[in-house]
PDB file of N, CA, C and O in Angstrom:
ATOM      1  N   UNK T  74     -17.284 -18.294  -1.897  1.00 62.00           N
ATOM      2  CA  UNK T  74     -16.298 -17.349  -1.420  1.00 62.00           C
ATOM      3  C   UNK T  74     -15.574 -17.974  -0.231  1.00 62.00           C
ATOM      4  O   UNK T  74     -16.103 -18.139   0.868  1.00 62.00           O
ATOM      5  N   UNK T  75     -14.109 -18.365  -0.594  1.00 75.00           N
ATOM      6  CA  UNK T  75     -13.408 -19.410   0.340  1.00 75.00           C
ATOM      7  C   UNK T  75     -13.322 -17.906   1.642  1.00 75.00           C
ATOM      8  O   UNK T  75     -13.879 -17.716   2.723  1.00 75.00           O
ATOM      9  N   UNK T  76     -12.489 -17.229   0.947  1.00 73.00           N
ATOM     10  CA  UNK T  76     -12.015 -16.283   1.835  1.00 73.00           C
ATOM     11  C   UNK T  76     -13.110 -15.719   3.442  1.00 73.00           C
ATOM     12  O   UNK T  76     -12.700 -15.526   4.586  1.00 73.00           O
ATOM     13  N   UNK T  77     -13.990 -15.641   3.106  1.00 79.00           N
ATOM     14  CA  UNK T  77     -15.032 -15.228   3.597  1.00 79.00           C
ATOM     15  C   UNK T  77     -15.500 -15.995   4.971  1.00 79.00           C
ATOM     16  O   UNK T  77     -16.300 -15.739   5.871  1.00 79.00           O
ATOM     17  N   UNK T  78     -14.593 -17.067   4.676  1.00 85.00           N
ATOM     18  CA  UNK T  78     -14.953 -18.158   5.958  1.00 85.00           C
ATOM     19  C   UNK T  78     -14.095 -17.911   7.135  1.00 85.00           C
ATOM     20  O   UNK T  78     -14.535 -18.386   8.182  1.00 85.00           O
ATOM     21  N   UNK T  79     -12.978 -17.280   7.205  1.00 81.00           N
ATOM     22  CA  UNK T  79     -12.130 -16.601   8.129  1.00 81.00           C
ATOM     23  C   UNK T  79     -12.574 -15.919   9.510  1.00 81.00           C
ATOM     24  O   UNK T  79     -12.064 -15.822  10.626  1.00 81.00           O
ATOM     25  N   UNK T  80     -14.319 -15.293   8.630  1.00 82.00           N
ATOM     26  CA  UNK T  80     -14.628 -14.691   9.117  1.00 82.00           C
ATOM     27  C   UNK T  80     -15.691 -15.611  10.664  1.00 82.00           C
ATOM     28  O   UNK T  80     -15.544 -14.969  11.705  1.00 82.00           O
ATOM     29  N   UNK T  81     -16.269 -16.409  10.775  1.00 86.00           N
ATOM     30  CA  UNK T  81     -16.236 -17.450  11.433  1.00 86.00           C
ATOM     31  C   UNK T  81     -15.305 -17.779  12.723  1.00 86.00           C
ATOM     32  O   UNK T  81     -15.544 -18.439  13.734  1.00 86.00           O
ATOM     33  N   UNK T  82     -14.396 -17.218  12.390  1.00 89.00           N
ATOM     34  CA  UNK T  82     -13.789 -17.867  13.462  1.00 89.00           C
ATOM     35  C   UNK T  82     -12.903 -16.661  14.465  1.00 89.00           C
ATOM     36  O   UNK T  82     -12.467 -16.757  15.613  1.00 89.00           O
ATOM     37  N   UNK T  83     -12.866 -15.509  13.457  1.00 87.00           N
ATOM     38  CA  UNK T  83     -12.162 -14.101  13.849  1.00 87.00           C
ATOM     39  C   UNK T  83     -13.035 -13.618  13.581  1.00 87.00           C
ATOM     40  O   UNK T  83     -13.626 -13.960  12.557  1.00 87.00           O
ATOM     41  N   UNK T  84     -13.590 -12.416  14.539  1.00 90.00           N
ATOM     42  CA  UNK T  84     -14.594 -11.576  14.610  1.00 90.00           C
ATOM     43  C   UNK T  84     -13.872 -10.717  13.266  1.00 90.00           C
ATOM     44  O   UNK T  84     -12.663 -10.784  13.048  1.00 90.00           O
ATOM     45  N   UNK T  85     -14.743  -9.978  12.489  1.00 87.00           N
ATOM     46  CA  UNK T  85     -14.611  -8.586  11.421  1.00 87.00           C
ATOM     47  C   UNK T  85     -13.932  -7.596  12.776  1.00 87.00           C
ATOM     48  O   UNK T  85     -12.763  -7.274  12.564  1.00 87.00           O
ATOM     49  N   UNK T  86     -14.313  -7.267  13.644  1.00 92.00           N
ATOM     50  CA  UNK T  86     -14.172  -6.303  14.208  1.00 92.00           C
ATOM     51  C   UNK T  86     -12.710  -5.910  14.974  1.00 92.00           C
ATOM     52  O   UNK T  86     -12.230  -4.891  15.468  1.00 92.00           O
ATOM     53  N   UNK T  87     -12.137  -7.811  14.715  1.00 91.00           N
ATOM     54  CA  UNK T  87     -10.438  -7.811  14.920  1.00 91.00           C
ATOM     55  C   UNK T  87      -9.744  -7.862  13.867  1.00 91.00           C
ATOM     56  O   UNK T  87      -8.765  -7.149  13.646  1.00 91.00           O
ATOM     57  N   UNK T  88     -10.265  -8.843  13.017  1.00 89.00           N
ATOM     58  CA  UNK T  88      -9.588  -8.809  11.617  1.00 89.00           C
ATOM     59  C   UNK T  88      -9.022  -7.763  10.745  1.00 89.00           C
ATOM     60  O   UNK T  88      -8.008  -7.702  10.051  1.00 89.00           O
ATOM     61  N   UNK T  89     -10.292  -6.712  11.076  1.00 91.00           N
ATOM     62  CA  UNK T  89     -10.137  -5.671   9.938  1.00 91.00           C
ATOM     63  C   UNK T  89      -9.009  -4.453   9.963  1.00 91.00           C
ATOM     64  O   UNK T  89      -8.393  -3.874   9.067  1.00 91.00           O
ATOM     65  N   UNK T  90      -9.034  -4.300  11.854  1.00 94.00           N
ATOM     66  CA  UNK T  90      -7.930  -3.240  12.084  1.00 94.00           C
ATOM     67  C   UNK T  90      -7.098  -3.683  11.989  1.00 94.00           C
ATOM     68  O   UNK T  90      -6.291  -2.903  11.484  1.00 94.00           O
ATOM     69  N   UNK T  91      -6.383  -5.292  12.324  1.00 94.00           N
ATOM     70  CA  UNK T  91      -5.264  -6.236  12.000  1.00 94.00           C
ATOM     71  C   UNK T  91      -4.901  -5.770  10.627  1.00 94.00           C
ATOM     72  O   UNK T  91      -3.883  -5.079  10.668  1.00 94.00           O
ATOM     73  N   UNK T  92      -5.287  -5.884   9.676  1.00 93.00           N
ATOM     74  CA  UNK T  92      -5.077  -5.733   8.503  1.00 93.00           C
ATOM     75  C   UNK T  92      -4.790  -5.023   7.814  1.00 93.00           C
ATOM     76  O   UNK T  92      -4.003  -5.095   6.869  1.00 93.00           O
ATOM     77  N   UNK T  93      -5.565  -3.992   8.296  1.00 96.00           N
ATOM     78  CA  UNK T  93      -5.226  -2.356   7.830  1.00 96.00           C
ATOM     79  C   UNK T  93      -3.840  -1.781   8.815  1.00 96.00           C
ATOM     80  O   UNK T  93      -3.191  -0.744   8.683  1.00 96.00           O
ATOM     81  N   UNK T  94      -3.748  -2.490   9.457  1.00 97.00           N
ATOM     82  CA  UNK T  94      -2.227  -2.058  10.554  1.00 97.00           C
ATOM     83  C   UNK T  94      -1.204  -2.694   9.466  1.00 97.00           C
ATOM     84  O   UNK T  94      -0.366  -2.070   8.815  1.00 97.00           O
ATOM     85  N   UNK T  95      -1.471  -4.066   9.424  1.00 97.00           N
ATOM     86  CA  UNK T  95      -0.139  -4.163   8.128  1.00 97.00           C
ATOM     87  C   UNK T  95      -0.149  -4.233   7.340  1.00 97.00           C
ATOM     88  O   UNK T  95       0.526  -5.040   6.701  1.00 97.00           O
ATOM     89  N   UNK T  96      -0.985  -3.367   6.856  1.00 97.00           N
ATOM     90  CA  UNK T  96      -1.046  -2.752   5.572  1.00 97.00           C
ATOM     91  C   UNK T  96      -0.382  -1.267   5.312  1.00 97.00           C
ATOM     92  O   UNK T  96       0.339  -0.923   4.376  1.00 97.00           O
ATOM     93  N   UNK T  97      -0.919  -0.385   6.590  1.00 98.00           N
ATOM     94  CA  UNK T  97      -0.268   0.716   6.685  1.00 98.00           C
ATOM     95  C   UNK T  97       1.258   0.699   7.022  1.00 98.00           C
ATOM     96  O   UNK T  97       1.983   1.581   6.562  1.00 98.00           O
ATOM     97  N   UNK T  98       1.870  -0.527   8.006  1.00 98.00           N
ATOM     98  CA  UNK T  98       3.363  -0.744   8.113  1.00 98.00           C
ATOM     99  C   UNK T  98       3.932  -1.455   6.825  1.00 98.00           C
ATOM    100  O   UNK T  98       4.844  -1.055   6.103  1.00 98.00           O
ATOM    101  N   UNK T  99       3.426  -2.229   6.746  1.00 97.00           N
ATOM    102  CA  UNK T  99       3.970  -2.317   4.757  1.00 97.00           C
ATOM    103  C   UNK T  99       4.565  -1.246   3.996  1.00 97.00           C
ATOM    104  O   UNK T  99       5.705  -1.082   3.562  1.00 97.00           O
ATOM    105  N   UNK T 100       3.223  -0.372   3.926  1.00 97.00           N
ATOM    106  CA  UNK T 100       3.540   0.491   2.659  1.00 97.00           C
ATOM    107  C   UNK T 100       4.460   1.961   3.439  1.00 97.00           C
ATOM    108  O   UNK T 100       4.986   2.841   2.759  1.00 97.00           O
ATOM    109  N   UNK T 101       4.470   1.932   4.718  1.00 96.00           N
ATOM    110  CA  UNK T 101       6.137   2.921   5.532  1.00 96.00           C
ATOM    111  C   UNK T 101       7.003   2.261   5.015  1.00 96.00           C
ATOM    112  O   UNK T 101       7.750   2.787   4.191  1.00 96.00           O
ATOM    113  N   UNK T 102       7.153   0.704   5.425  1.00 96.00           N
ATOM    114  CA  UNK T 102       8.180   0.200   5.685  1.00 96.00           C
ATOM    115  C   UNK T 102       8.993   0.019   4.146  1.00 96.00           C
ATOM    116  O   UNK T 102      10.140  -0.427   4.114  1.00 96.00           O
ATOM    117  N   UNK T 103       8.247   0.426   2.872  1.00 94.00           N
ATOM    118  CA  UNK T 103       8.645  -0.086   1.453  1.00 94.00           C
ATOM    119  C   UNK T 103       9.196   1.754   0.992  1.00 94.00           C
ATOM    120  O   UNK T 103      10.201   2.042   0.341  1.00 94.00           O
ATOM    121  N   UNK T 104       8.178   2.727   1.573  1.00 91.00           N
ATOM    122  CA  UNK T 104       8.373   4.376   1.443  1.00 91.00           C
ATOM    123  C   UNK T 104       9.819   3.862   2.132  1.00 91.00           C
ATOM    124  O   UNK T 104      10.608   3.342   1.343  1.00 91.00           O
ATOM    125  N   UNK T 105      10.199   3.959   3.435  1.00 92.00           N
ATOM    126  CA  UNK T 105      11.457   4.298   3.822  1.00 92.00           C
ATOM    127  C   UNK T 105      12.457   3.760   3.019  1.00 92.00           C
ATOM    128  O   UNK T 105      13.432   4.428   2.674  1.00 92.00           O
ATOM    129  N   UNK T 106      12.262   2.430   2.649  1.00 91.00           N
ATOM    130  CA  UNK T 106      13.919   2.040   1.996  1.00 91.00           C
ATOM    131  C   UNK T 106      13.569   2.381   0.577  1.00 91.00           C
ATOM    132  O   UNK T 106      14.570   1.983  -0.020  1.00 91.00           O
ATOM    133  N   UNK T 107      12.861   2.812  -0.208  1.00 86.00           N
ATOM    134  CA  UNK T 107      12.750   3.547  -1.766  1.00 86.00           C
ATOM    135  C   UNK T 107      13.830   4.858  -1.098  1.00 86.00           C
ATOM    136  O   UNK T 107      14.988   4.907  -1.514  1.00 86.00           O
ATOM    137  N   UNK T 108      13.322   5.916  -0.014  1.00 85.00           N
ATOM    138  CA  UNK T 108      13.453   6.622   0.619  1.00 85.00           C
ATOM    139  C   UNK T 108      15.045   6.729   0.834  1.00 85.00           C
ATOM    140  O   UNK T 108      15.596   7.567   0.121  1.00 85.00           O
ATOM    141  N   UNK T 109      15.652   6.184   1.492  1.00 86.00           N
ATOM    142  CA  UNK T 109      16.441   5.928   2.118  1.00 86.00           C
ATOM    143  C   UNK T 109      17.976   5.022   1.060  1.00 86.00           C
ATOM    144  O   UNK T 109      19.194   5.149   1.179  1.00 86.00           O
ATOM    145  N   UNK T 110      17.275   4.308   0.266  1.00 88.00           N
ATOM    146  CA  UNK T 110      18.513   4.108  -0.554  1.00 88.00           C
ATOM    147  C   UNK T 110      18.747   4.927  -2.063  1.00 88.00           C
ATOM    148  O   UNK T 110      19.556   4.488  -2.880  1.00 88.00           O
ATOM    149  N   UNK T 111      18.190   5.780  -2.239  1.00 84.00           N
ATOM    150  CA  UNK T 111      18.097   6.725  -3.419  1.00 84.00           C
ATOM    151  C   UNK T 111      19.358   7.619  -3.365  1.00 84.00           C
ATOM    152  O   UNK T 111      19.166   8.182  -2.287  1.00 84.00           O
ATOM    153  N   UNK T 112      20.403   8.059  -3.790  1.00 80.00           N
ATOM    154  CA  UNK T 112      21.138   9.215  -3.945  1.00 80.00           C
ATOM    155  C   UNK T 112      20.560  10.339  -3.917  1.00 80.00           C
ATOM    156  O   UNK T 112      21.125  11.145  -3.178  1.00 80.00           O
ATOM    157  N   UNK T 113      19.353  10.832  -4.603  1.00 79.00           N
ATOM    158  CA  UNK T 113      19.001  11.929  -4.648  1.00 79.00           C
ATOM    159  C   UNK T 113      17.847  12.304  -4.015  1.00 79.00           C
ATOM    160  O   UNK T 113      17.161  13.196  -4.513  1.00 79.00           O
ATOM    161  N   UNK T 114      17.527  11.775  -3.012  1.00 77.00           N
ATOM    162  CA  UNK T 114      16.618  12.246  -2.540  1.00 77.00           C
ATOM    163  C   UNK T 114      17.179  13.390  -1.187  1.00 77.00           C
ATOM    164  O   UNK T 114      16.519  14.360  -0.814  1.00 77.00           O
ATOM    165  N   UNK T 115      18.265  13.059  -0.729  1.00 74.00           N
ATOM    166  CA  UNK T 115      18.695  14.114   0.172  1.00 74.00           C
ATOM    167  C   UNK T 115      19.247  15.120  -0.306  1.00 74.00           C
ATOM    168  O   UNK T 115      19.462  16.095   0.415  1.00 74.00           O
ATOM    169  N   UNK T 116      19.609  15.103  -1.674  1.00 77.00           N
ATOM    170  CA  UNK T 116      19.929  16.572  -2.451  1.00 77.00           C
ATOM    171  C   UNK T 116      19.084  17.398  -2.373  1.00 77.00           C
ATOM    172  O   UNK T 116      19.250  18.565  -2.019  1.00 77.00           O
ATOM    173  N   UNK T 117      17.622  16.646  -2.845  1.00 78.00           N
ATOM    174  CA  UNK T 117      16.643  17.188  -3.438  1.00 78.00           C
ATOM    175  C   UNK T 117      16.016  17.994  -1.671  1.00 78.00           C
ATOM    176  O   UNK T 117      15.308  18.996  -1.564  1.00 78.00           O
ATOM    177  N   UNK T 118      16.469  17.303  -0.750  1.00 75.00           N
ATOM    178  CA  UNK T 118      15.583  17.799   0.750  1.00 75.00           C
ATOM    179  C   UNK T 118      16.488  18.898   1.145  1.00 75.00           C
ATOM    180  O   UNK T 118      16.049  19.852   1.788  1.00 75.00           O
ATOM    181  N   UNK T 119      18.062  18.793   0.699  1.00 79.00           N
ATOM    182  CA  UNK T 119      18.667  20.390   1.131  1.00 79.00           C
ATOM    183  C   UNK T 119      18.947  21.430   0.015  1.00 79.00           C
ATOM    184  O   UNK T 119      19.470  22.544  -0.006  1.00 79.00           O
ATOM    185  N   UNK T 120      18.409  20.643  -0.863  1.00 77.00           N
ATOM    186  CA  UNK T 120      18.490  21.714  -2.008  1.00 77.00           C
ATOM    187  C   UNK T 120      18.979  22.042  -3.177  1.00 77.00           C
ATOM    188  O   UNK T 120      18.827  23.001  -3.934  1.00 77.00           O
ATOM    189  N   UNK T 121      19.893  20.604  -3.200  1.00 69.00           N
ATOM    190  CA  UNK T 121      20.937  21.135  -4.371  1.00 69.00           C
ATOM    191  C   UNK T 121      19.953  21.311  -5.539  1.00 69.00           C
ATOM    192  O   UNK T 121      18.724  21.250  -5.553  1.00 69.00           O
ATOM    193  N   UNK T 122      20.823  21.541  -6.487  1.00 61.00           N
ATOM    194  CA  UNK T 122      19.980  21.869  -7.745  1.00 61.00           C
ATOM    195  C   UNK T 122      20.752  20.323  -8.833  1.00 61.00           C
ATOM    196  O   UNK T 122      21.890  19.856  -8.783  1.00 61.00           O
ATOM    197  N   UNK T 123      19.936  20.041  -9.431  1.00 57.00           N
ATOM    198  CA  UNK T 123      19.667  18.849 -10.376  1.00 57.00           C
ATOM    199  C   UNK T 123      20.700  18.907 -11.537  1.00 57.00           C
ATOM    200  O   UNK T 123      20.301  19.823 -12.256  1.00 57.00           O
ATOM    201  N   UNK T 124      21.808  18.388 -12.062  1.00 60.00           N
ATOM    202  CA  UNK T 124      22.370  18.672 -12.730  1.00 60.00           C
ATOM    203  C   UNK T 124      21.970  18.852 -14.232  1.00 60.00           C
ATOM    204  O   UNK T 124      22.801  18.477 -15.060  1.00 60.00           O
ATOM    205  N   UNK T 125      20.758  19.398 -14.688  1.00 54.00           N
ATOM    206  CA  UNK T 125      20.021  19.240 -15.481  1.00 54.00           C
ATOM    207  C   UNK T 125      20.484  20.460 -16.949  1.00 54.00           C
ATOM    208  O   UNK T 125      19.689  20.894 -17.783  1.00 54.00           O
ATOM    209  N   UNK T 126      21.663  20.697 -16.879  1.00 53.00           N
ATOM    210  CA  UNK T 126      22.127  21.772 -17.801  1.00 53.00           C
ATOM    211  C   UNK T 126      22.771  20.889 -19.104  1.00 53.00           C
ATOM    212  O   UNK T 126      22.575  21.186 -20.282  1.00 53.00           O
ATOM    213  N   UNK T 127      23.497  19.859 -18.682  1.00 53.00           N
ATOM    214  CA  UNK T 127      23.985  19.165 -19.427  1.00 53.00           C
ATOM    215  C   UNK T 127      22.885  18.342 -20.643  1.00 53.00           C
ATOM    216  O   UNK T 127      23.291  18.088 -21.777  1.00 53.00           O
ATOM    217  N   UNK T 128      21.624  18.037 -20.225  1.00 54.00           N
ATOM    218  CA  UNK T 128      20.643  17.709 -21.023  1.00 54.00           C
ATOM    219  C   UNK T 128      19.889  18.956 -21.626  1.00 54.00           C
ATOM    220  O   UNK T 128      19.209  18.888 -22.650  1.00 54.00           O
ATOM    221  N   UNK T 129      20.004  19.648 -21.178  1.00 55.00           N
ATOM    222  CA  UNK T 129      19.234  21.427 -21.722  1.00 55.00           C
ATOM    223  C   UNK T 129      20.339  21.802 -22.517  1.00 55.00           C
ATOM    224  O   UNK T 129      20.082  22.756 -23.251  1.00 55.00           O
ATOM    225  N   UNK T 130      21.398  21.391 -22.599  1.00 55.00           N
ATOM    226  CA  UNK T 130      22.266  22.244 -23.772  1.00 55.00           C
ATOM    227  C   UNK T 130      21.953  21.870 -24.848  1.00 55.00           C
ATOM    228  O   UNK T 130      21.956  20.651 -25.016  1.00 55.00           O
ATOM    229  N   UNK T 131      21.529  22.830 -26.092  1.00 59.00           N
ATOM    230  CA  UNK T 131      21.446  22.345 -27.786  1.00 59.00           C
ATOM    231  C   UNK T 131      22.635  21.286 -28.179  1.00 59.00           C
ATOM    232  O   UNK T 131      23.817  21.418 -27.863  1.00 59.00           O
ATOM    233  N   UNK T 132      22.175  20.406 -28.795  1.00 58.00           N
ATOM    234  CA  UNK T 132      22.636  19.861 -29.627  1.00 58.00           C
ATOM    235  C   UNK T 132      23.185  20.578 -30.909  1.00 58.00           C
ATOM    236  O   UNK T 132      22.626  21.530 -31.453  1.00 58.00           O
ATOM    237  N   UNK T 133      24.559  19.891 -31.391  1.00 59.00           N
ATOM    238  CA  UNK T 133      25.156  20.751 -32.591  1.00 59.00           C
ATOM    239  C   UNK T 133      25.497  19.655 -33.593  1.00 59.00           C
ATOM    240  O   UNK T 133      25.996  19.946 -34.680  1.00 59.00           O
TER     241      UNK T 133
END
């Protein structure tokens, strides 16, 4: 186990919160711009309604 040798030289007890910090800013930092470049997500936060009539109408 190569990985495991890291540990040697960086205590577990720094490593681990290191890691889990950018891990947790990663996965904000990937939420905000999904977030943030979508069209519909600010409809959906004030409310509009989904233009979803045009697919609900029968077919003829």
């Amino acid at each position: 186990m190569k990985e495991g040798r890291i540990f040697l030289y960086v205590s577990p007890n720094v490593i681990i919160p290191i890691m889990f910090l950018v891990l947790v800013l990663t996965s904000l930092a990937v939420h905000y711009s999904i977030l943030s470049n979508t069209t519909w997500f600010s409809d959906f936060w004030q409310g509009a309604a989904a233009t979803a009539e045009a697919a609900a109408a029968p077919a003829e």
